[in-house]
Amino acid sequence: MVPSLLRDPARALIAVGNRTGGELVRLNLGSFRPYLVTHPRHVQHVLRERADNYERAGDGLFWRPVKRLFGEGILGEGQIWSASRKMLQPMFTAKRVEALVDGMAEAIRQAVDELDEPSRHGRTVDIGVEQTRIVCRAIMKVLFGDKISVPDAMRVVDAQDVIATAVIPRIVVPFAPLSLPMPGDRPFRRAKKTVDDVLLPIVRASKATADEGDDVISTLWQARTEDGRQLSEQQVRNDTVAMFAATTETTINVLTWLWPHLDERPDVAERLYDEIAQVVGDGPVRREHLNRLPYTRMVLDELLRLYPIGWIIPRRAVADDVIDGVPIEAGATMVASPLITQRMAAFWDRPDEFDPDRFTPERIRGRHRYAHFPFGGGPHQCLGMYLFYLEAQLILATMLTRYRFRLRRSGVPGLRLAAALRPRTRVELTLTSAAGAA
Ligand code: HEM
């Protein structure tokens, strides 16, 4: 198993999952023997029902290398995590996020305007880069109060890209001590410095004016711990860096897969274009359009099934437990993976095929809640789920009311496992005006 893991880790993991048929199995990776949790019932047990017994261990699989960037905070566990969660959660309720839609729609429209120029000249664009620009413009405006300029934000996204890859050796060899130099360490340090060079001065400068803002950084400065203290600069920095990554990397990556799939499935593309044209007309996209775009949402759900960027959700058992007759000992590592479960033949028909019709309301009702869990579940469930759907619908609807596209190279890129799941190759395309493309 180890050689195929190194050659094409994503495919190898999916193959391992399929071989288990949903049974809870123990993987044999030398001295390291994590349990692979694939059955939706077992995933529910670990992430939600017995969440008290399965902690997100900051010194364990996956998180230890990643934590060198984020430190303690919202992506950790225990008291500091729970304090961060309490502070940040109110910013992402349905009501608060809906109040951001108009500002987000406007920022997205302005950022999409900049595609007119390459489209008029038939120039090829790297859609990953363009989406980075669009997402940064929207998110910096509505969540970071325009404290971070778009070019600075793009520098941070680039540094995150470097980090996502630089941590791979340490994810693959999880128990190498941090004192042992590994490939990737140097680019990691350089990229982390870039993140801090951009974000730390902004975090510091925001302290004095924190009372005035409702952006992420001001909210963190305004927060008080249970004993009435302001957070330390380090903790505000940690949660700012974590929230920056969570709000950018995710949406950008998921949407990049859309274009090759639409190219392969003109029938899906037509339905999507039709829905958007009927609801939005010539635009601009407005808040009231969003809950009238059910097919757009189905397309997003299918992208999240095939490309759940949070591809690994590890936990550590606090005390002994038994799952479906399998004894689990205290200290064991449990690995749940949306990427594996969501592509297993035991739970999905034709699992590798892109087919948004899997997400009609009837078919969703017929499935286990944890057959599709791109946002995790239980107490650590993603804070940004609602935001993701609204933002992604706005971006798709805005782009597709204005443009049609042609891929430079057809074919769906392979999967690359990094700290997040990404396409192996860039997606390049040319855009043409949608006017007259009936
Ligand atoms: C495609 C979009 C996204 C996906 C697939 C995704 C996925 C996930 C997953 C799987 C987790 C659970 C981690 C665990 O249980 O250990 C998570 C947690 C989290 N996500 Fe997302 N995420 C996305 C977008 C966002 C956005 C836009 C935000 C912005 C607010 C966000 C903020 C967070 C935060 C703060 C956590 C940690 C929650 C906690 O542990 O209390 N995510 N995300």
JSON list of C-alpha atoms in Angstrom, two decimals, residues 338-431:
[
{"chain": "A", "resi": 338, "resn": "PRO", "atom": "CA", "xyz": [-15.03, 12.98, 3.22]},
{"chain": "A", "resi": 339, "resn": "LEU", "atom": "CA", "xyz": [-12.91, 12.25, 0.14]},
{"chain": "A", "resi": 340, "resn": "ILE", "atom": "CA", "xyz": [-13.04, 8.50, 0.80]},
{"chain": "A", "resi": 341, "resn": "THR", "atom": "CA", "xyz": [-16.61, 8.07, 2.06]},
{"chain": "A", "resi": 342, "resn": "GLN", "atom": "CA", "xyz": [-18.00, 10.34, -0.66]},
{"chain": "A", "resi": 343, "resn": "ARG", "atom": "CA", "xyz": [-16.38, 8.25, -3.38]},
{"chain": "A", "resi": 344, "resn": "MET", "atom": "CA", "xyz": [-17.14, 4.78, -2.07]},
{"chain": "A", "resi": 345, "resn": "ALA", "atom": "CA", "xyz": [-19.19, 2.41, -4.20]},
{"chain": "A", "resi": 346, "resn": "ALA", "atom": "CA", "xyz": [-20.87, 1.09, -1.02]},
{"chain": "A", "resi": 347, "resn": "PHE", "atom": "CA", "xyz": [-22.59, 4.46, -0.51]},
{"chain": "A", "resi": 348, "resn": "TRP", "atom": "CA", "xyz": [-22.69, 6.03, -3.97]},
{"chain": "A", "resi": 349, "resn": "ASP", "atom": "CA", "xyz": [-23.77, 4.78, -7.33]},
{"chain": "A", "resi": 350, "resn": "ARG", "atom": "CA", "xyz": [-21.08, 5.44, -10.05]},
{"chain": "A", "resi": 351, "resn": "PRO", "atom": "CA", "xyz": [-19.04, 7.32, -7.43]},
{"chain": "A", "resi": 352, "resn": "ASP", "atom": "CA", "xyz": [-16.48, 8.89, -9.78]},
{"chain": "A", "resi": 353, "resn": "GLU", "atom": "CA", "xyz": [-19.05, 10.38, -12.12]},
{"chain": "A", "resi": 354, "resn": "PHE", "atom": "CA", "xyz": [-20.03, 14.04, -11.85]},
{"chain": "A", "resi": 355, "resn": "ASP", "atom": "CA", "xyz": [-23.82, 14.06, -11.51]},
{"chain": "A", "resi": 356, "resn": "PRO", "atom": "CA", "xyz": [-25.56, 16.94, -9.70]},
{"chain": "A", "resi": 357, "resn": "ASP", "atom": "CA", "xyz": [-28.90, 15.04, -9.82]},
{"chain": "A", "resi": 358, "resn": "ARG", "atom": "CA", "xyz": [-27.70, 13.10, -6.77]},
{"chain": "A", "resi": 359, "resn": "PHE", "atom": "CA", "xyz": [-28.68, 16.17, -4.78]},
{"chain": "A", "resi": 360, "resn": "THR", "atom": "CA", "xyz": [-32.39, 16.45, -5.50]},
{"chain": "A", "resi": 361, "resn": "PRO", "atom": "CA", "xyz": [-34.25, 16.84, -2.17]},
{"chain": "A", "resi": 362, "resn": "GLU", "atom": "CA", "xyz": [-35.73, 13.30, -2.48]},
{"chain": "A", "resi": 363, "resn": "ARG", "atom": "CA", "xyz": [-32.36, 11.70, -3.05]},
{"chain": "A", "resi": 364, "resn": "ILE", "atom": "CA", "xyz": [-30.78, 13.63, -0.17]},
{"chain": "A", "resi": 365, "resn": "ARG", "atom": "CA", "xyz": [-33.59, 12.40, 2.11]},
{"chain": "A", "resi": 366, "resn": "GLY", "atom": "CA", "xyz": [-32.85, 8.81, 1.07]},
{"chain": "A", "resi": 367, "resn": "ARG", "atom": "CA", "xyz": [-29.21, 9.00, 2.21]},
{"chain": "A", "resi": 368, "resn": "HIS", "atom": "CA", "xyz": [-27.44, 8.93, 5.54]},
{"chain": "A", "resi": 369, "resn": "ARG", "atom": "CA", "xyz": [-26.58, 12.45, 6.76]},
{"chain": "A", "resi": 370, "resn": "TYR", "atom": "CA", "xyz": [-22.91, 11.46, 6.97]},
{"chain": "A", "resi": 371, "resn": "ALA", "atom": "CA", "xyz": [-22.64, 9.96, 3.46]},
{"chain": "A", "resi": 372, "resn": "HIS", "atom": "CA", "xyz": [-21.89, 13.56, 2.36]},
{"chain": "A", "resi": 373, "resn": "PHE", "atom": "CA", "xyz": [-20.01, 15.54, 5.00]},
{"chain": "A", "resi": 374, "resn": "PRO", "atom": "CA", "xyz": [-17.70, 18.01, 3.22]},
{"chain": "A", "resi": 375, "resn": "PHE", "atom": "CA", "xyz": [-18.09, 20.43, 6.16]},
{"chain": "A", "resi": 376, "resn": "GLY", "atom": "CA", "xyz": [-17.46, 17.82, 8.86]},
{"chain": "A", "resi": 377, "resn": "GLY", "atom": "CA", "xyz": [-19.98, 17.58, 11.69]},
{"chain": "A", "resi": 378, "resn": "GLY", "atom": "CA", "xyz": [-20.53, 17.84, 15.43]},
{"chain": "A", "resi": 379, "resn": "PRO", "atom": "CA", "xyz": [-18.96, 20.56, 17.58]},
{"chain": "A", "resi": 380, "resn": "HIS", "atom": "CA", "xyz": [-16.19, 21.31, 15.05]},
{"chain": "A", "resi": 381, "resn": "GLN", "atom": "CA", "xyz": [-18.54, 21.58, 12.09]},
{"chain": "A", "resi": 382, "resn": "CYS", "atom": "CA", "xyz": [-17.33, 24.19, 9.63]},
{"chain": "A", "resi": 383, "resn": "LEU", "atom": "CA", "xyz": [-18.33, 27.72, 10.58]},
{"chain": "A", "resi": 384, "resn": "GLY", "atom": "CA", "xyz": [-18.32, 28.85, 6.98]},
{"chain": "A", "resi": 385, "resn": "MET", "atom": "CA", "xyz": [-20.81, 26.48, 5.39]},
{"chain": "A", "resi": 386, "resn": "TYR", "atom": "CA", "xyz": [-23.60, 28.98, 4.89]},
{"chain": "A", "resi": 387, "resn": "LEU", "atom": "CA", "xyz": [-21.16, 31.64, 3.74]},
{"chain": "A", "resi": 388, "resn": "PHE", "atom": "CA", "xyz": [-19.65, 29.24, 1.22]},
{"chain": "A", "resi": 389, "resn": "TYR", "atom": "CA", "xyz": [-22.97, 28.48, -0.49]},
{"chain": "A", "resi": 390, "resn": "LEU", "atom": "CA", "xyz": [-24.00, 32.13, -0.73]},
{"chain": "A", "resi": 391, "resn": "GLU", "atom": "CA", "xyz": [-20.62, 33.31, -1.92]},
{"chain": "A", "resi": 392, "resn": "ALA", "atom": "CA", "xyz": [-20.18, 30.52, -4.44]},
{"chain": "A", "resi": 393, "resn": "GLN", "atom": "CA", "xyz": [-23.69, 31.02, -5.82]},
{"chain": "A", "resi": 394, "resn": "LEU", "atom": "CA", "xyz": [-22.99, 34.74, -6.21]},
{"chain": "A", "resi": 395, "resn": "ILE", "atom": "CA", "xyz": [-19.73, 34.07, -8.04]},
{"chain": "A", "resi": 396, "resn": "LEU", "atom": "CA", "xyz": [-21.21, 31.46, -10.36]},
{"chain": "A", "resi": 397, "resn": "ALA", "atom": "CA", "xyz": [-24.34, 33.42, -11.12]},
{"chain": "A", "resi": 398, "resn": "THR", "atom": "CA", "xyz": [-22.35, 36.62, -11.78]},
{"chain": "A", "resi": 399, "resn": "MET", "atom": "CA", "xyz": [-19.86, 34.91, -14.07]},
{"chain": "A", "resi": 400, "resn": "LEU", "atom": "CA", "xyz": [-22.38, 32.84, -15.96]},
{"chain": "A", "resi": 401, "resn": "THR", "atom": "CA", "xyz": [-24.79, 35.69, -16.67]},
{"chain": "A", "resi": 402, "resn": "ARG", "atom": "CA", "xyz": [-21.90, 37.35, -18.45]},
{"chain": "A", "resi": 403, "resn": "TYR", "atom": "CA", "xyz": [-19.68, 34.71, -19.97]},
{"chain": "A", "resi": 404, "resn": "ARG", "atom": "CA", "xyz": [-19.41, 31.40, -21.71]},
{"chain": "A", "resi": 405, "resn": "PHE", "atom": "CA", "xyz": [-16.04, 29.67, -21.69]},
{"chain": "A", "resi": 406, "resn": "ARG", "atom": "CA", "xyz": [-13.72, 27.39, -23.63]},
{"chain": "A", "resi": 407, "resn": "LEU", "atom": "CA", "xyz": [-11.06, 25.32, -21.90]},
{"chain": "A", "resi": 408, "resn": "ARG", "atom": "CA", "xyz": [-7.54, 25.55, -23.22]},
{"chain": "A", "resi": 409, "resn": "ARG", "atom": "CA", "xyz": [-7.04, 21.80, -22.57]},
{"chain": "A", "resi": 410, "resn": "SER", "atom": "CA", "xyz": [-10.03, 19.57, -22.00]},
{"chain": "A", "resi": 411, "resn": "GLY", "atom": "CA", "xyz": [-10.09, 16.95, -19.30]},
{"chain": "A", "resi": 412, "resn": "VAL", "atom": "CA", "xyz": [-10.57, 17.02, -15.56]},
{"chain": "A", "resi": 413, "resn": "PRO", "atom": "CA", "xyz": [-7.30, 17.52, -13.64]},
{"chain": "A", "resi": 414, "resn": "GLY", "atom": "CA", "xyz": [-6.17, 14.78, -11.28]},
{"chain": "A", "resi": 415, "resn": "LEU", "atom": "CA", "xyz": [-6.40, 15.13, -7.52]},
{"chain": "A", "resi": 416, "resn": "ARG", "atom": "CA", "xyz": [-3.48, 16.46, -5.53]},
{"chain": "A", "resi": 417, "resn": "LEU", "atom": "CA", "xyz": [-3.46, 15.98, -1.82]},
{"chain": "A", "resi": 418, "resn": "ALA", "atom": "CA", "xyz": [-1.90, 18.85, 0.03]},
{"chain": "A", "resi": 419, "resn": "ALA", "atom": "CA", "xyz": [-3.09, 20.43, 3.28]},
{"chain": "A", "resi": 420, "resn": "ALA", "atom": "CA", "xyz": [-6.20, 20.96, 1.16]},
{"chain": "A", "resi": 421, "resn": "LEU", "atom": "CA", "xyz": [-7.37, 18.99, -1.87]},
{"chain": "A", "resi": 422, "resn": "ARG", "atom": "CA", "xyz": [-6.34, 20.70, -5.10]},
{"chain": "A", "resi": 423, "resn": "PRO", "atom": "CA", "xyz": [-6.27, 20.21, -8.87]},
{"chain": "A", "resi": 424, "resn": "ARG", "atom": "CA", "xyz": [-2.97, 18.79, -10.11]},
{"chain": "A", "resi": 425, "resn": "THR", "atom": "CA", "xyz": [-2.83, 21.21, -13.02]},
{"chain": "A", "resi": 426, "resn": "ARG", "atom": "CA", "xyz": [-3.95, 24.75, -13.65]},
{"chain": "A", "resi": 427, "resn": "VAL", "atom": "CA", "xyz": [-7.30, 25.30, -15.33]},
{"chain": "A", "resi": 428, "resn": "GLU", "atom": "CA", "xyz": [-6.95, 27.77, -18.18]},
{"chain": "A", "resi": 429, "resn": "LEU", "atom": "CA", "xyz": [-9.76, 29.03, -20.33]},
{"chain": "A", "resi": 430, "resn": "THR", "atom": "CA", "xyz": [-10.97, 31.78, -22.61]},
{"chain": "A", "resi": 431, "resn": "LEU", "atom": "CA", "xyz": [-14.16, 33.64, -21.91]}
]
